[in-house]
Amino acid sequence: MVTSRKKIKIMIVGGTVRDMLIGRVPKDMDMLIASGSAKDFMAEFPEARPVGKSHEIFFLKGLEFSLPRKTGRNIEETVDLDLGARDFTVNSMALDENGELYTHPNALEDLMNRKLRPGFRESFRDDPLRVFRAATFLARFPEFSAHAELLHGMAEAAKSGWIKNIAPDRVGVELRKGLGGAKPGNFLRLLIKTGCLAYWFPELEKADSIPAGPEQYHDKSVAGHTAEIMDLTAGNPLTCWMAMCHDLGKMLTPAEHLPSHHGHDKAGASPAVELGKRLLLPTRFIRAGETAAQLHMKAGNYRELRPGTRVDLLMKLHVSGLLENMCELCRADRNADVLASARDDLAEILKVSLPLKDRNLGEKSGEKLRTLRASRLKSLTRGRNWQNLLK
């Protein structure tokens, strides 16, 4: 939709151009009103809806049109000024209706080398949210790596305290975008590398210095293990968030008990809730993070659990709607489908009902139903064991 009408000139700009050049289908189409005022644009497109505060933005037919951040003496100078003020060099490109490409001086080189670099030196001071946008970018585009200038700029933003002034919901939005990326563990890796966890993610600040467990079970730090499990659950942002939260309790293990982390599951529930609330995540995410921390060890040992404990676990996951997510998390964490029978087990216990005489007895009815369900699971397990012996 590159177009020129009367006083206005519109160009495709930003990540849309980047995606086109690297062979990706753009998810969004961003447009720059390179020439003409807001009044001129509204005159041409009266159905456009204006939004935004810092510089005027319009929505029209599902597309976003923005006025340039800075204006020059002519279109070329205006475009150059606008591109020079954008977040990253690879996003600092524009395409006009004739197919002419305008770029930041480093844009094409960085795009070819798959490097993420700030668009200008003061980029992170002007908008500290770009720290988390960078983390999101590397989660979404794992073929890119951080340029030295990016690492320096992010570290400076953390040390200078600039990131403290971001609205919490904006950090949460970037996190959720990163959780939906092809390699979501990169979100955490970049923030750790640049020291940007302290203010918004303090629960994970020391994760890179704490062993995930005894050497026979883990060869990474908690940070390394968490990022790895996040990558293994890529494709489902909610499960990936659960992966990010599942070992938060290990941050609270006393130094004298390391590298073991007894009780880290229960200890991690509260930090998971605090982290989710700080970032103003949806309630479903907050509950999922808490559930992941609290129940992942029990779920991982599902085959060894007593029938009654299995019933309790299955019903908690069923009521919360998190059984499938927990299955994915445990498969990644244990490198095995340890909850392979959980779906069938749940289906079976849900078929169990109380006799009429045992209903409406308050807690006693609940206890009786649990006993019946546990008995049903015990029978199922016995049957499976016989089947295995006969194979």
XYZ file of N, CA, C and O in Angstrom, residues 125-315:
764
model
N 18.102 5.204 26.233
C 17.737 6.288 27.141
C 16.448 6.958 26.677
O 15.594 7.305 27.485
N 16.290 7.103 25.359
C 15.078 7.717 24.824
C 13.846 6.848 25.082
O 12.766 7.358 25.354
N 14.004 5.531 25.000
C 12.893 4.609 25.251
C 13.446 3.332 25.855
O 13.816 2.390 25.150
N 13.509 3.259 27.207
C 14.086 2.080 27.881
C 13.363 0.775 27.573
O 13.940 -0.302 27.746
N 12.103 0.842 27.116
C 11.395 -0.389 26.773
C 12.137 -1.159 25.687
O 11.971 -2.378 25.553
N 12.982 -0.473 24.930
C 13.732 -1.130 23.866
C 14.659 -2.218 24.399
O 15.059 -3.116 23.660
N 15.004 -2.146 25.679
C 15.770 -3.226 26.312
C 15.003 -4.539 26.161
O 15.562 -5.571 25.765
N 13.722 -4.502 26.476
C 12.908 -5.720 26.426
C 12.461 -6.034 25.000
O 12.243 -7.201 24.664
N 12.365 -5.008 24.173
C 12.076 -5.270 22.760
C 13.241 -6.015 22.108
O 13.030 -6.858 21.233
N 14.443 -5.694 22.540
C 15.611 -6.406 22.008
C 15.567 -7.873 22.409
O 15.845 -8.771 21.601
N 15.205 -8.134 23.671
C 15.101 -9.520 24.142
C 14.007 -10.265 23.379
O 14.177 -11.429 22.998
N 12.898 -9.576 23.146
C 11.808 -10.170 22.371
C 12.251 -10.464 20.943
O 11.934 -11.517 20.378
N 12.998 -9.533 20.360
C 13.463 -9.693 18.984
C 14.300 -10.961 18.839
O 14.089 -11.763 17.918
N 15.254 -11.177 19.735
C 16.118 -12.352 19.625
C 15.365 -13.645 19.932
O 15.780 -14.712 19.481
N 14.271 -13.547 20.689
C 13.424 -14.716 20.906
C 12.638 -15.051 19.639
O 12.450 -16.221 19.302
N 12.212 -14.020 18.922
C 11.425 -14.218 17.703
C 12.295 -14.517 16.488
O 11.879 -15.215 15.570
N 13.519 -13.971 16.487
C 14.426 -14.141 15.354
C 15.754 -14.715 15.852
O 16.757 -14.003 15.957
N 15.782 -15.999 16.200
C 16.987 -16.594 16.786
C 18.183 -16.644 15.846
O 19.307 -16.903 16.288
N 17.947 -16.410 14.544
C 19.068 -16.367 13.608
C 19.897 -15.096 13.762
O 21.015 -14.998 13.246
N 19.358 -14.105 14.498
C 20.090 -12.870 14.780
C 20.867 -13.015 16.088
O 20.498 -13.810 16.953
N 21.930 -12.237 16.211
C 22.682 -12.190 17.459
C 22.876 -10.734 17.858
O 22.701 -9.818 17.041
N 23.238 -10.530 19.118
C 23.379 -9.172 19.633
C 24.698 -8.545 19.198
O 25.765 -9.134 19.365
N 24.618 -7.335 18.649
C 25.812 -6.564 18.317
C 26.423 -6.038 19.609
O 25.723 -5.851 20.615
N 27.715 -5.800 19.613
C 28.398 -5.288 20.813
C 27.764 -3.986 21.305
O 27.667 -3.748 22.509
N 27.310 -3.143 20.376
C 26.675 -1.883 20.768
C 25.354 -2.123 21.490
O 24.968 -1.352 22.377
N 24.657 -3.180 21.114
C 23.410 -3.521 21.787
C 23.692 -3.957 23.218
O 23.027 -3.498 24.155
N 24.673 -4.821 23.398
C 25.013 -5.304 24.736
C 25.444 -4.150 25.634
O 25.030 -4.065 26.798
N 26.249 -3.251 25.082
C 26.722 -2.099 25.856
C 25.545 -1.193 26.228
O 25.429 -0.752 27.379
N 24.673 -0.922 25.266
C 23.550 -0.029 25.516
C 22.577 -0.582 26.544
O 22.065 0.151 27.400
N 22.315 -1.889 26.484
C 21.400 -2.504 27.447
C 22.000 -2.506 28.849
O 21.310 -2.213 29.837
N 23.289 -2.806 28.945
C 23.956 -2.790 30.247
C 23.932 -1.377 30.846
O 23.712 -1.203 32.048
N 24.118 -0.384 29.993
C 24.078 1.013 30.451
C 22.681 1.376 30.943
O 22.526 2.066 31.961
N 21.661 0.903 30.245
C 20.281 1.184 30.645
C 19.971 0.599 32.014
O 19.253 1.196 32.820
N 20.528 -0.583 32.287
C 20.306 -1.227 33.580
C 21.039 -0.483 34.688
O 20.464 -0.171 35.742
N 22.319 -0.177 34.458
C 23.122 0.505 35.466
C 22.618 1.908 35.754
O 22.687 2.389 36.891
N 22.098 2.563 34.750
C 21.616 3.941 34.912
C 20.215 4.000 35.502
O 19.733 5.082 35.855
N 19.551 2.857 35.613
C 18.216 2.831 36.194
C 17.111 3.268 35.254
O 15.972 3.465 35.684
N 17.418 3.417 33.973
C 16.392 3.880 33.029
C 15.223 2.909 32.932
O 14.073 3.328 32.751
N 15.500 1.618 33.063
C 14.427 0.640 32.866
C 13.408 0.644 34.011
O 12.335 0.048 33.882
N 13.721 1.331 35.104
C 12.767 1.393 36.213
C 11.539 2.236 35.871
O 10.501 2.112 36.522
N 11.662 3.082 34.873
C 10.589 4.024 34.563
C 9.595 3.510 33.529
O 8.759 4.264 33.042
N 9.680 2.225 33.184
C 8.767 1.655 32.188
C 7.467 1.245 32.870
O 7.477 0.740 33.995
N 6.350 1.445 32.198
C 5.068 0.955 32.716
C 5.103 -0.576 32.746
O 5.491 -1.199 31.759
N 4.714 -1.187 33.866
C 4.850 -2.645 34.004
C 4.112 -3.448 32.944
O 4.591 -4.493 32.506
N 2.947 -2.966 32.511
C 2.210 -3.739 31.512
C 2.947 -3.792 30.182
O 2.818 -4.763 29.431
N 3.773 -2.762 29.882
C 4.534 -2.763 28.630
C 5.638 -3.819 28.680
O 5.924 -4.477 27.674
N 6.250 -3.995 29.847
C 7.244 -5.061 29.996
C 6.560 -6.416 29.848
O 7.072 -7.326 29.180
N 5.381 -6.545 30.456
C 4.638 -7.790 30.357
C 4.249 -8.145 28.933
O 4.305 -9.301 28.527
N 3.883 -7.128 28.158
C 3.517 -7.358 26.755
C 4.723 -7.869 25.973
O 4.619 -8.815 25.176
N 5.893 -7.257 26.194
C 7.096 -7.712 25.494
C 7.466 -9.135 25.901
O 7.885 -9.949 25.070
N 7.314 -9.441 27.187
C 7.598 -10.801 27.648
C 6.705 -11.806 26.923
O 7.179 -12.831 26.429
N 5.427 -11.509 26.841
C 4.501 -12.447 26.202
C 4.809 -12.610 24.715
O 4.669 -13.697 24.161
N 5.259 -11.546 24.073
C 5.686 -11.665 22.671
C 6.898 -12.590 22.578
O 6.992 -13.432 21.694
N 7.835 -12.407 23.521
C 9.024 -13.257 23.528
C 8.686 -14.709 23.799
O 9.278 -15.620 23.210
N 7.717 -14.952 24.685
C 7.298 -16.315 24.995
C 6.698 -17.008 23.779
O 6.680 -18.234 23.707
N 6.216 -16.219 22.831
C 5.652 -16.786 21.617
C 6.662 -16.940 20.502
O 6.306 -17.335 19.389
N 7.929 -16.643 20.780
C 8.964 -16.696 19.757
C 9.447 -18.102 19.461
O 9.120 -19.067 20.164
N 10.276 -18.208 18.417
C 10.811 -19.504 18.001
C 11.828 -20.047 19.006
O 12.006 -21.257 19.139
N 12.529 -19.154 19.708
C 13.502 -19.571 20.714
C 13.346 -18.659 21.931
O 14.172 -17.787 22.194
N 12.284 -18.866 22.710
C 11.962 -17.945 23.812
C 13.018 -17.862 24.900
O 13.091 -16.860 25.619
N 13.856 -18.888 25.023
C 14.917 -18.826 26.024
C 15.878 -17.676 25.786
O 16.554 -17.207 26.711
N 15.940 -17.172 24.548
C 16.818 -16.040 24.239
C 16.393 -14.777 24.968
O 17.218 -13.889 25.209
N 15.107 -14.666 25.275
C 14.622 -13.519 26.044
C 15.361 -13.453 27.372
O 15.898 -12.409 27.757
N 15.414 -14.583 28.049
C 16.085 -14.657 29.348
C 17.595 -14.541 29.185
O 18.255 -13.829 29.958
N 18.163 -15.207 28.196
C 19.620 -15.196 28.015
C 20.154 -13.768 27.816
O 21.189 -13.408 28.393
N 19.481 -12.978 26.988
C 19.977 -11.631 26.708
C 19.867 -10.736 27.936
O 20.784 -9.954 28.226
N 18.780 -10.854 28.684
C 18.621 -10.028 29.884
C 19.649 -10.398 30.949
O 20.142 -9.531 31.681
N 19.993 -11.660 31.040
C 21.026 -12.092 31.983
C 22.379 -11.541 31.558
O 23.145 -10.991 32.370
N 22.692 -11.669 30.281
C 23.991 -11.258 29.760
C 24.241 -9.771 29.954
O 25.388 -9.343 30.136
N 23.184 -8.972 29.943
C 23.333 -7.523 30.033
C 22.958 -6.968 31.404
O 22.929 -5.755 31.606
N 22.664 -7.858 32.358
C 22.354 -7.408 33.714
C 21.042 -6.663 33.835
O 20.916 -5.762 34.674
N 20.065 -7.043 33.032
C 18.796 -6.310 32.988
C 17.646 -7.001 33.714
O 16.478 -6.678 33.483
N 17.959 -7.952 34.592
C 16.902 -8.685 35.290
C 16.495 -8.052 36.616
O 15.360 -8.219 37.073
N 17.408 -7.337 37.257
C 17.254 -6.948 38.656
C 15.931 -6.292 39.003
O 15.291 -6.659 39.990
N 15.493 -5.332 38.220
C 14.319 -4.558 38.623
C 13.004 -5.264 38.313
O 12.124 -5.336 39.165
N 12.858 -5.801 37.107
C 11.581 -6.385 36.696
C 11.514 -7.902 36.894
O 10.437 -8.464 37.030
N 12.662 -8.565 36.906
C 12.701 -10.020 37.064
C 13.666 -10.406 38.197
O 14.544 -11.248 38.005
N 13.518 -9.821 39.387
C 14.485 -10.097 40.466
C 14.510 -11.561 40.896
O 15.519 -12.036 41.408
N 13.401 -12.274 40.679
C 13.346 -13.691 41.054
C 14.357 -14.524 40.279
O 14.711 -15.620 40.701
N 14.811 -14.013 39.127
C 15.749 -14.759 38.289
C 17.139 -14.108 38.234
O 18.011 -14.579 37.516
N 17.324 -13.049 39.003
C 18.562 -12.271 38.903
C 19.811 -13.113 39.150
O 20.833 -12.950 38.476
N 19.767 -14.039 40.115
C 20.951 -14.827 40.470
C 20.939 -16.214 39.840
O 21.763 -17.066 40.171
N 20.009 -16.424 38.909
C 19.808 -17.772 38.360
C 21.026 -18.319 37.636
O 21.222 -19.533 37.569
N 21.868 -17.447 37.100
C 23.022 -17.921 36.345
C 24.167 -18.364 37.255
O 25.127 -18.973 36.788
N 24.071 -18.070 38.539
C 25.147 -18.438 39.468
C 24.759 -19.601 40.379
O 25.536 -19.995 41.251
N 23.578 -20.152 40.178
C 23.098 -21.249 41.017
C 22.959 -22.520 40.188
O 22.329 -22.508 39.131
N 23.568 -23.621 40.631
C 23.454 -24.880 39.866
C 22.017 -25.383 39.862
O 21.322 -25.294 40.876
N 21.596 -25.912 38.729
C 20.219 -26.408 38.620
C 19.997 -27.648 39.471
O 18.856 -27.964 39.830
N 21.078 -28.354 39.793
C 20.967 -29.556 40.611
C 22.280 -30.308 40.621
O 23.284 -29.847 40.049
N 22.326 -31.460 41.272
C 23.543 -32.287 41.289
C 23.980 -32.625 39.866
O 23.154 -32.732 38.956
N 25.275 -32.817 39.680
C 25.835 -33.014 38.342
C 25.239 -34.197 37.602
O 25.128 -34.174 36.379
N 24.833 -35.239 38.311
C 24.301 -36.419 37.629
C 22.935 -36.148 37.000
O 22.461 -36.918 36.161
N 22.309 -35.049 37.415
C 21.001 -34.698 36.854
C 21.033 -33.434 36.008
O 20.260 -33.299 35.054
N 21.899 -32.490 36.354
C 21.938 -31.203 35.653
C 23.381 -30.767 35.400
O 24.236 -30.878 36.283
N 23.616 -30.265 34.206
C 24.953 -29.758 33.885
C 24.927 -28.260 33.603
O 25.854 -27.723 33.023
N 23.838 -27.602 34.017
C 23.687 -26.164 33.750
C 23.302 -25.434 35.025
O 22.929 -26.044 36.039
N 23.362 -24.112 34.945
C 22.840 -23.284 36.025
C 21.318 -23.286 35.930
O 20.743 -23.768 34.951
N 20.665 -22.729 36.930
C 19.208 -22.618 36.876
C 18.798 -21.799 35.655
O 17.832 -22.131 34.960
N 19.558 -20.747 35.372
C 19.253 -19.903 34.206
C 19.379 -20.699 32.916
O 18.504 -20.633 32.039
N 20.469 -21.440 32.789
C 20.691 -22.222 31.581
C 19.627 -23.281 31.391
O 19.121 -23.493 30.279
N 19.262 -23.942 32.491
C 18.227 -24.976 32.423
C 16.871 -24.368 32.087
O 16.135 -24.886 31.231
N 16.549 -23.257 32.728
C 15.255 -22.602 32.482
C 15.137 -22.168 31.031
O 14.109 -22.396 30.380
N 16.176 -21.528 30.499
C 16.156 -21.088 29.099
C 16.019 -22.275 28.157
O 15.315 -22.204 27.146
N 16.679 -23.383 28.492
C 16.603 -24.584 27.661
C 15.178 -25.141 27.630
O 14.665 -25.502 26.563
N 14.532 -25.206 28.790
C 13.166 -25.733 28.846
C 12.198 -24.774 28.159
O 11.225 -25.204 27.525
N 12.464 -23.476 28.248
C 11.643 -22.510 27.512
C 11.730 -22.776 26.007
O 10.719 -22.757 25.303
N 12.929 -23.050 25.535
C 13.100 -23.347 24.103
C 12.366 -24.627 23.712
O 11.776 -24.715 22.633
N 12.404 -25.616 24.587
C 11.771 -26.898 24.287
C 10.246 -26.821 24.301
O 9.571 -27.702 23.762
N 9.710 -25.776 24.932
C 8.253 -25.607 24.960
C 7.808 -24.496 24.018
O 6.672 -24.014 24.116
N 8.687 -24.090 23.116
C 8.345 -23.036 22.152
C 7.112 -23.429 21.353
O 6.929 -24.599 21.009
N 6.285 -22.447 21.068
C 5.066 -22.697 20.311
C 3.817 -22.545 21.153
O 2.721 -22.380 20.632
N 3.982 -22.573 22.478
C 2.859 -22.379 23.387
C 3.289 -21.384 24.465
O 3.982 -21.758 25.416
N 2.922 -20.105 24.318
C 3.382 -19.074 25.269
C 3.042 -19.376 26.720
O 3.847 -19.084 27.612
N 1.873 -19.971 26.979
C 1.493 -20.257 28.361
C 2.396 -21.337 28.956
O 2.879 -21.204 30.087
N 2.651 -22.407 28.207
C 3.553 -23.458 28.686
C 4.962 -22.905 28.860
O 5.669 -23.257 29.818
N 5.359 -22.035 27.951
C 6.690 -21.429 28.038
C 6.824 -20.564 29.290
O 7.876 -20.547 29.934
N 5.763 -19.863 29.637
C 5.762 -19.082 30.880
C 5.878 -20.028 32.083
O 6.611 -19.752 33.041
N 5.198 -21.153 32.027
C 5.307 -22.144 33.088
C 6.736 -22.652 33.195
O 7.256 -22.870 34.305
N 7.397 -22.830 32.061
C 8.801 -23.247 32.056
C 9.684 -22.188 32.716
O 10.623 -22.506 33.455
N 9.367 -20.932 32.471
C 10.141 -19.835 33.055
C 9.994 -19.803 34.578
O 10.921 -19.417 35.298
N 8.829 -20.238 35.067
C 8.534 -20.158 36.499
C 8.830 -21.437 37.287
O 8.913 -21.401 38.508
N 8.982 -22.565 36.589
C 8.932 -23.840 37.311
C 10.030 -24.029 38.344
O 9.831 -24.690 39.359
N 11.200 -23.435 38.147
C 12.300 -23.620 39.098
C 12.631 -22.361 39.894
O 13.741 -22.240 40.440
N 11.701 -21.427 40.001
C 11.983 -20.192 40.742
C 12.323 -20.468 42.202
O 13.076 -19.711 42.823
N 11.791 -21.552 42.747
C 12.079 -21.875 44.141
C 13.539 -22.186 44.393
O 14.023 -22.078 45.532
N 14.277 -22.562 43.351
C 15.701 -22.874 43.517
C 16.519 -21.633 43.880
O 17.624 -21.757 44.408
N 15.973 -20.448 43.591
C 16.676 -19.217 43.965
C 16.716 -19.053 45.488
O 17.532 -18.306 46.012
N 15.825 -19.753 46.178
C 15.701 -19.601 47.632
C 16.417 -20.691 48.419
O 16.386 -20.699 49.644
N 17.067 -21.622 47.719
C 17.788 -22.695 48.399
C 18.985 -22.137 49.171
O 19.806 -21.419 48.602
N 19.104 -22.430 50.464
C 20.271 -21.976 51.230
C 21.570 -22.490 50.598
O 21.626 -23.620 50.106
N 22.604 -21.671 50.607
C 23.868 -22.005 49.947
C 24.446 -23.332 50.452
O 25.036 -24.094 49.676
N 24.256 -23.620 51.747
C 24.854 -24.834 52.315
C 24.164 -26.109 51.816
O 24.685 -27.206 51.996
N 22.997 -25.973 51.193
C 22.274 -27.146 50.689
C 22.529 -27.407 49.208
O 22.103 -28.452 48.691
N 23.169 -26.469 48.543
C 23.432 -26.635 47.112
C 24.414 -27.791 46.882
O 25.264 -28.055 47.729
N 24.309 -28.524 45.775
C 23.451 -28.235 44.608
C 22.060 -28.845 44.680
O 21.320 -28.796 43.704
N 21.673 -29.447 45.811
C 20.328 -30.011 45.934
C 19.323 -28.893 46.190
O 19.672 -27.824 46.720
N 18.077 -29.155 45.840
C 17.037 -28.128 45.996
C 15.764 -28.749 46.562
O 14.693 -28.644 45.968
N 15.877 -29.379 47.709
C 14.709 -30.017 48.311
C 13.658 -28.964 48.677
O 13.971 -27.945 49.285
N 12.426 -29.221 48.270
C 11.337 -28.312 48.607
C 11.220 -27.087 47.724
O 10.444 -26.174 48.019
N 11.980 -27.072 46.616
C 11.943 -25.863 45.781
C 10.602 -25.697 45.074
O 10.248 -24.585 44.673
N 9.849 -26.792 44.944
C 8.552 -26.696 44.279
C 7.576 -25.830 45.094
O 6.994 -24.879 44.559
N 7.445 -26.140 46.358
C 6.559 -25.336 47.211
C 7.101 -23.921 47.375
O 6.344 -22.939 47.384
N 8.414 -23.796 47.489
C 9.027 -22.477 47.694
C 8.837 -21.566 46.490
O 8.811 -20.338 46.630
N 8.697 -22.152 45.313
C 8.623 -21.349 44.099
C 7.257 -20.788 43.774
O 7.124 -19.916 42.900
N 6.215 -21.262 44.448
C 4.854 -20.819 44.123
C 4.671 -19.321 44.347
O 4.152 -18.601 43.482
N 5.097 -18.829 45.494
C 4.917 -17.411 45.810
C 5.708 -16.491 44.880
O 5.168 -15.510 44.364
N 7.009 -16.768 44.607
C 7.741 -15.928 43.653
C 7.113 -15.903 42.266
O 7.133 -14.877 41.584
N 6.541 -17.028 41.840
C 5.904 -17.076 40.521
C 4.710 -16.129 40.471
O 4.496 -15.416 39.478
N 3.938 -16.118 41.547
C 2.782 -15.219 41.618
C 3.246 -13.761 41.642
O 2.692 -12.899 40.943
N 4.264 -13.477 42.444
C 4.770 -12.106 42.551
C 5.289 -11.595 41.207
O 5.040 -10.444 40.831
N 6.001 -12.451 40.480
C 6.531 -12.056 39.177
C 5.399 -11.769 38.198
O 5.409 -10.746 37.507
N 4.415 -12.638 38.150
C 3.296 -12.435 37.247
C 2.513 -11.176 37.562
O 2.112 -10.431 36.653
N 2.303 -10.912 38.837
C 1.559 -9.711 39.234
C 2.349 -8.441 38.949
O 1.782 -7.421 38.538
N 3.649 -8.492 39.165
C 4.482 -7.310 38.900
C 4.392 -6.883 37.442
O 4.385 -5.690 37.128
N 4.322 -7.857 36.546
C 4.275 -7.572 35.114
C 2.844 -7.421 34.596
O 2.633 -7.300 33.393
N 1.877 -7.442 35.529
C 0.454 -7.275 35.183
C 0.020 -8.280 34.115
O -0.712 -7.941 33.182
N 0.475 -9.521 34.271
C 0.077 -10.566 33.333
C -1.370 -10.982 33.599
O -1.889 -10.779 34.698
N -2.030 -11.575 32.614
C -3.395 -12.055 32.825
C -3.450 -13.073 33.966
O -2.478 -13.784 34.229
N -4.597 -13.145 34.620
C -4.766 -14.057 35.747
C -4.431 -15.497 35.361
O -3.845 -16.244 36.159
N -4.781 -15.892 34.149
C -4.497 -17.265 33.703
C -3.003 -17.539 33.731
O -2.568 -18.630 34.112
N -2.194 -16.567 33.346
C -0.744 -16.738 33.368
C -0.239 -16.819 34.807
O 0.624 -17.653 35.130
N -0.749 -15.955 35.665
C -0.295 -15.941 37.058
C -0.573 -17.288 37.721
O 0.295 -17.866 38.394
N -1.764 -17.814 37.501
C -2.117 -19.112 38.098
C -1.298 -20.240 37.484
O -0.917 -21.191 38.176
N -1.030 -20.143 36.185
C -0.245 -21.186 35.515
C 1.191 -21.207 36.037
O 1.776 -22.279 36.231
N 1.775 -20.027 36.266
C 3.130 -19.968 36.805
C 3.205 -20.564 38.198
O 4.139 -21.314 38.530
N 2.212 -20.248 39.013
C 2.154 -20.792 40.370
C 2.006 -22.312 40.328
O 2.687 -23.045 41.064
N 1.126 -22.796 39.465
C 0.899 -24.242 39.337
C 2.156 -24.958 38.862
O 2.496 -26.039 39.352
N 2.854 -24.357 37.903
C 4.075 -24.970 37.379
C 5.114 -25.133 38.476
O 5.747 -26.189 38.609
N 5.311 -24.075 39.260
C 6.298 -24.144 40.340
C 5.892 -25.177 41.388
O 6.708 -25.996 41.820
N 4.639 -25.151 41.758
C 4.166 -25.962 42.875
C 4.017 -27.449 42.551
O 4.250 -28.315 43.404
N 3.648 -27.767 41.308
C 3.276 -29.144 40.990
C 4.195 -29.858 39.999
O 3.981 -31.038 39.708
N 5.221 -29.172 39.449
C 6.005 -29.836 38.403
C 6.783 -31.048 38.920
O 6.985 -32.014 38.178
N 7.228 -31.014 40.155
C 7.950 -32.169 40.697
C 7.005 -33.358 40.902
O 7.328 -34.497 40.540
N 5.847 -33.074 41.450
C 4.860 -34.137 41.653
C 4.423 -34.720 40.310
O 4.319 -35.935 40.139
N 4.176 -33.834 39.342
C 3.768 -34.301 38.011
C 4.885 -35.090 37.341
O 4.630 -36.098 36.666
N 6.125 -34.660 37.537
C 7.256 -35.363 36.942
C 7.448 -36.758 37.500
O 8.016 -37.634 36.848
N 6.965 -36.974 38.733
C 7.059 -38.293 39.376
C 5.714 -39.017 39.357
O 5.439 -39.864 40.221
N 4.896 -38.717 38.377
C 3.518 -39.215 38.325
C 3.432 -40.742 38.453
O 2.571 -41.264 39.151
N 4.318 -41.435 37.806
C 4.253 -42.907 37.799
C 4.467 -43.500 39.195
O 4.025 -44.606 39.483
N 5.181 -42.778 40.055
C 5.484 -43.297 41.390
C 4.459 -42.846 42.436
O 4.535 -43.276 43.598
N 3.523 -42.001 42.074
C 2.579 -41.464 43.052
C 1.551 -42.502 43.471
O 1.175 -43.387 42.693
N 1.062 -42.378 44.689
C -0.040 -43.209 45.150
C -1.310 -42.814 44.399
O -1.453 -41.670 43.961
N -2.254 -43.738 44.267
C -3.478 -43.436 43.523
C -4.216 -42.192 44.011
O -4.682 -41.380 43.206
N -4.318 -42.026 45.320
C -5.011 -40.853 45.850
C -4.306 -39.558 45.492
O -4.946 -38.546 45.175
N -2.971 -39.564 45.547
C -2.194 -38.374 45.187
C -2.343 -38.075 43.698
O -2.406 -36.915 43.293
N -2.417 -39.132 42.891
C -2.642 -38.936 41.459
C -3.994 -38.263 41.212
O -4.111 -37.356 40.382
N -4.995 -38.720 41.934
C -6.332 -38.134 41.792
C -6.289 -36.644 42.116
O -6.828 -35.803 41.374
N -5.646 -36.305 43.226
C -5.552 -34.891 43.623
C -4.862 -34.056 42.549
O -5.314 -32.962 42.192
N -3.751 -34.580 42.029
C -2.989 -33.862 41.007
C -3.819 -33.686 39.735
O -3.904 -32.579 39.178
N -4.428 -34.772 39.281
C -5.209 -34.722 38.046
C -6.371 -33.745 38.156
O -6.650 -32.979 37.222
N -7.039 -33.716 39.295
C -8.191 -32.831 39.460
C -7.760 -31.367 39.534
O -8.434 -30.489 38.986
